[in-house]
Coordinates of N, CA and C in Angstrom, one line a residue:
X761 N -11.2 17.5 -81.7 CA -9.9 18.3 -81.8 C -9.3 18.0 -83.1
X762 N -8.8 19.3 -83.6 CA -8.9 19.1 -85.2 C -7.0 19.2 -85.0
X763 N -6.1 19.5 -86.1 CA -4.9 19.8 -86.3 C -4.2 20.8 -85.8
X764 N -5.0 22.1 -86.2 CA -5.1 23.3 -85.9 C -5.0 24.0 -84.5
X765 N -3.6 23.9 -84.0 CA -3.5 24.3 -82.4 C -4.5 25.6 -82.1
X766 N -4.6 26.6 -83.1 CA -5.5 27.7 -82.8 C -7.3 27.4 -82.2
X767 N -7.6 26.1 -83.0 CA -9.3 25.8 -83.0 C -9.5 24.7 -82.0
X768 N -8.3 24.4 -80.9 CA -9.1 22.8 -80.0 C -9.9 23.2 -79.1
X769 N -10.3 22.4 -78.9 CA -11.7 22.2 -77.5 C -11.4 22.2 -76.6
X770 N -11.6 23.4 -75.6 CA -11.2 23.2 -74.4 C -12.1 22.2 -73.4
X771 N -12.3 21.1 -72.9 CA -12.7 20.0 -72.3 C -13.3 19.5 -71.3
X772 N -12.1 20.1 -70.4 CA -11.7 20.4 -68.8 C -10.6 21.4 -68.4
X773 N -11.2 21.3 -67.2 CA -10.0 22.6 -66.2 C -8.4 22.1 -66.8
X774 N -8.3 20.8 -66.7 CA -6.7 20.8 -67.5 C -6.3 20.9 -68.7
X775 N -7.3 21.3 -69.2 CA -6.6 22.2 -70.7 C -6.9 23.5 -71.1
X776 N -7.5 24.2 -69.4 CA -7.7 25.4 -69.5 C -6.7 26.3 -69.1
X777 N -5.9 27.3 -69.7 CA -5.1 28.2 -68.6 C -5.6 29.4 -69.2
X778 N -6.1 30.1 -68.1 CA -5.9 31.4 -67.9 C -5.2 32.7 -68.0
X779 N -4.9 33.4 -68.2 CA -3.8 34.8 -68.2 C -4.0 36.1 -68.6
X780 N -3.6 37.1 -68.3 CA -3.9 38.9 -68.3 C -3.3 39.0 -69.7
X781 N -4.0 39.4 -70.7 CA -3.4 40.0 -72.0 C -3.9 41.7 -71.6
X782 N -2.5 42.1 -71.5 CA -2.6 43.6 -71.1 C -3.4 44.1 -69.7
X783 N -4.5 44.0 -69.7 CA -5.4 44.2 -68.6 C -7.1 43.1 -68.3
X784 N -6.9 42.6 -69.6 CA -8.2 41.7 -69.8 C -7.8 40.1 -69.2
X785 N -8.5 39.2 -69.1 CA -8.3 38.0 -69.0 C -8.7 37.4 -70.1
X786 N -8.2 36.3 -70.6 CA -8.3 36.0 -72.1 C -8.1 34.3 -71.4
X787 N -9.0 33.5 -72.2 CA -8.3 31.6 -71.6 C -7.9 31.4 -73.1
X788 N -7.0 30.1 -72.9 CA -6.7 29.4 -73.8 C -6.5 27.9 -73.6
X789 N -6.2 26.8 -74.8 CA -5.9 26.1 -74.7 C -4.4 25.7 -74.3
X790 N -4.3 24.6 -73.1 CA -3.0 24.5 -73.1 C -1.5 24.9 -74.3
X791 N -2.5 24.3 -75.5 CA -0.9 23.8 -76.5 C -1.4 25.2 -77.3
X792 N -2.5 25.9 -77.1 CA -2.2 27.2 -77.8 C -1.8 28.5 -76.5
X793 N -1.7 28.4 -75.8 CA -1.0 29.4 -74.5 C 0.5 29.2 -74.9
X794 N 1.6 27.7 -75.0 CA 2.5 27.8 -75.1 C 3.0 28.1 -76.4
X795 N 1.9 28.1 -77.7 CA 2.4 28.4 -78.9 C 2.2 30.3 -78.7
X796 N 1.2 31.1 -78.1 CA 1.3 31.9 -78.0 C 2.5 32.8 -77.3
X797 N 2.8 32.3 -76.1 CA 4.2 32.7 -75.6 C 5.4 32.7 -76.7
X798 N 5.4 31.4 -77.5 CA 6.3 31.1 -78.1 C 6.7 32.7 -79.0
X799 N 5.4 32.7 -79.9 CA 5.3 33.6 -81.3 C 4.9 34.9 -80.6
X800 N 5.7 35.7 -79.5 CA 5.8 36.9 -78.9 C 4.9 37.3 -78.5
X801 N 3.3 36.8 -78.6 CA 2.2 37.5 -78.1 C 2.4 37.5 -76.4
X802 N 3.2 36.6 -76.0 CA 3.6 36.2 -74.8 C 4.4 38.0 -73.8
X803 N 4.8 38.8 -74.9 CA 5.1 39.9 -74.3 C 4.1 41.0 -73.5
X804 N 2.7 40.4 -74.5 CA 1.6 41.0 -73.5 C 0.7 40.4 -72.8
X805 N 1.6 39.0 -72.3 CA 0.6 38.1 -71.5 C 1.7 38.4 -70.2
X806 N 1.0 37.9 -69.1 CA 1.2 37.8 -68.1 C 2.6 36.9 -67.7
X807 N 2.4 35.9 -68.6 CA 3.6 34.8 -68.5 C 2.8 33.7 -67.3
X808 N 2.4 34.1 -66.8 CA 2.1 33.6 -65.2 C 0.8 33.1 -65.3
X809 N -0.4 31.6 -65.7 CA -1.2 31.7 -65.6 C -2.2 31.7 -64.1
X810 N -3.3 32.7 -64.4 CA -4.0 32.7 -63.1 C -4.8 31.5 -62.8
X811 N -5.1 30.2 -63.7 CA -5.5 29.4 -63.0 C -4.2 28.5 -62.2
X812 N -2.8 28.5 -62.0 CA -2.0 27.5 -62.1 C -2.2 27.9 -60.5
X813 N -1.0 27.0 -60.1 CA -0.5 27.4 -58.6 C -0.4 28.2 -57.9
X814 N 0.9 28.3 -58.4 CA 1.3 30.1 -58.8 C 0.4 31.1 -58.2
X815 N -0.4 31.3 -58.9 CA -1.7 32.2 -58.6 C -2.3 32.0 -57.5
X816 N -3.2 30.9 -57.7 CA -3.6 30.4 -56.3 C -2.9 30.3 -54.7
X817 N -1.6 30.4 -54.7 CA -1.2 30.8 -53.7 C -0.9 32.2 -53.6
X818 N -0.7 33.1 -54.1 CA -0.4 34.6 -54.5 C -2.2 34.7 -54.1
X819 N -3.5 34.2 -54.5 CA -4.7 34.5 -54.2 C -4.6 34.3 -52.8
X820 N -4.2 33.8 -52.1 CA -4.4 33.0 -51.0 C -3.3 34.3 -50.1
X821 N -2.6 34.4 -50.0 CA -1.8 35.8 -49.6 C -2.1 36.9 -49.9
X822 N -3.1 36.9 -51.0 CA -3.9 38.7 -51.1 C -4.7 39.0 -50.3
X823 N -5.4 37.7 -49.6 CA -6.7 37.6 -49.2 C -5.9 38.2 -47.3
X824 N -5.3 36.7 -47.4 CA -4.1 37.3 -46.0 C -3.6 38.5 -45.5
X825 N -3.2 39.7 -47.0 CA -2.5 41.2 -46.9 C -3.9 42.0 -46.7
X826 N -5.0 41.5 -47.8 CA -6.2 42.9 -47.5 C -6.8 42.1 -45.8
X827 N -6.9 41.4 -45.4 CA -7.6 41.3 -44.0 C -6.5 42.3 -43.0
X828 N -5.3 41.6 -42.8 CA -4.3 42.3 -42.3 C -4.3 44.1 -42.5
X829 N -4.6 44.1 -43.3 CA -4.2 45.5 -44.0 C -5.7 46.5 -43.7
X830 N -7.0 45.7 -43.2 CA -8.6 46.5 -43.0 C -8.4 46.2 -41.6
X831 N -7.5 45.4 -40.6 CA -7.4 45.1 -39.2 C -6.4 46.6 -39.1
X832 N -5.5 47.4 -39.9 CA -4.8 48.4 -39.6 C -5.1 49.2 -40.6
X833 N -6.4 49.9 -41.4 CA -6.7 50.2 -42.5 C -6.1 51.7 -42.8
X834 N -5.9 52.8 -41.2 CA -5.3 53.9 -41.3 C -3.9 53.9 -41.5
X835 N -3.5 53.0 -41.6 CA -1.6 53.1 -41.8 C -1.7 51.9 -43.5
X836 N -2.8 51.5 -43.8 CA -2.6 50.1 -44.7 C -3.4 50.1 -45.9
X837 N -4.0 51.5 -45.9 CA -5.3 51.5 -46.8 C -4.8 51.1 -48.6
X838 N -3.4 51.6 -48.7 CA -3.1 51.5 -50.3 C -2.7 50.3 -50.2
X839 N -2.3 49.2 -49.6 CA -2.2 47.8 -49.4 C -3.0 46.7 -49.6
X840 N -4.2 47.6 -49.3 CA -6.0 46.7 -49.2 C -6.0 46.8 -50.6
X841 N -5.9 48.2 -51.3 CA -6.6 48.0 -52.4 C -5.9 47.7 -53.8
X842 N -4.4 47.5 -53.1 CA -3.6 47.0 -54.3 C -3.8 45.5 -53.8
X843 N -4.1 45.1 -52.9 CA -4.4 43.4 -52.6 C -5.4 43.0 -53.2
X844 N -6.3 43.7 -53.5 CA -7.9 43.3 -54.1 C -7.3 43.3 -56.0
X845 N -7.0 43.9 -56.5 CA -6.3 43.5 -58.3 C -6.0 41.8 -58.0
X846 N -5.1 41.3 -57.2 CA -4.9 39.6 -57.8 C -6.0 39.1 -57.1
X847 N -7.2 39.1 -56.7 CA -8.2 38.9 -56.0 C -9.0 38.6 -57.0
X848 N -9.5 39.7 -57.3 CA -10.4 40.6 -58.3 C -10.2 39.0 -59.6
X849 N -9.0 39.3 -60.1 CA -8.6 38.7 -61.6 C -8.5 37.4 -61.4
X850 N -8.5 36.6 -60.3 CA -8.4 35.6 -59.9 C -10.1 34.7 -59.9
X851 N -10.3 35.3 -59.0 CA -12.3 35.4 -58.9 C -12.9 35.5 -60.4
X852 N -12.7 36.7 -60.7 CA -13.3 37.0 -62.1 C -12.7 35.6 -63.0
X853 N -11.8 35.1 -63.3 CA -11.0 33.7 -64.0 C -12.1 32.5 -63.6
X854 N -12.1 32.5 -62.3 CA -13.0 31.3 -62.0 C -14.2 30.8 -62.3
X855 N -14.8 32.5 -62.0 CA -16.3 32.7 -62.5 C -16.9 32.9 -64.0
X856 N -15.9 33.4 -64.5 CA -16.1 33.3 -66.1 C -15.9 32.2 -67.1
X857 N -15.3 31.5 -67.2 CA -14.3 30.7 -67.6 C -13.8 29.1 -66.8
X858 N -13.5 28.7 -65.5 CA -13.3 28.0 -65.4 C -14.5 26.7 -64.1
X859 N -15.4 27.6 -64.0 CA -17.0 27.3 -63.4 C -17.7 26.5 -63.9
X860 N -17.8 27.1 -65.6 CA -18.4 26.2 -66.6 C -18.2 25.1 -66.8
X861 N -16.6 24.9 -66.9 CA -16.2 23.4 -67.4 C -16.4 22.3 -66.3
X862 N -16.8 23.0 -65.0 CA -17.1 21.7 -64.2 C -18.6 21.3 -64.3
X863 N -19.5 22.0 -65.1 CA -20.4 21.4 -64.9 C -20.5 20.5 -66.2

């Protein structure tokens, strides 16, 4: 790890966070996520990283609304498939990005 908050080594899962720049998922280093919020790029992030808590419980309630919502799919169908986006970006986060670092 050099000086340079832009170039550190991400390690492990705890210095990984996740988040939506616009539509994409982008990772970063802890201390460059908060320098990025800082210096406005933070206007087209999420704010909210998808590996933190946060997320994971919001994952854990999407999964809750699309079962609920394919148990009544004729009254619930636009519910299923707005449940499946924090699903989707959630999954995609894990499997791209935060998979690797456990091995």
């Amino acid at each position: 790890m050099n000086g340079d908050a832009d170039n550190e080594t991400i390690e492990s899962n705890g210095e990984l966070v996740t988040d939506t720049l616009i539509l994409s998922v982008v990772a970063y280093h802890e201390h460059c996520y908060s320098d990025h919020l800082k210096r406005g790029r933070g206007f087209f992030l999420s704010g909210e990283p998808l590996n933190g808590w946060v997320a994971n419980v919001g994952f854990f309630l999407a999964i809750i609304i699309a079962i609920v919502s394919l148990i009544f799919f004729d009254d619930m169908a636009a519910l299923f498939f707005v449940s499946l986006i924090p699903i989707g970006y959630r999954l995609y986060s894990y499997f791209i990005y935060e998979r690797l670092l456990k091995k």
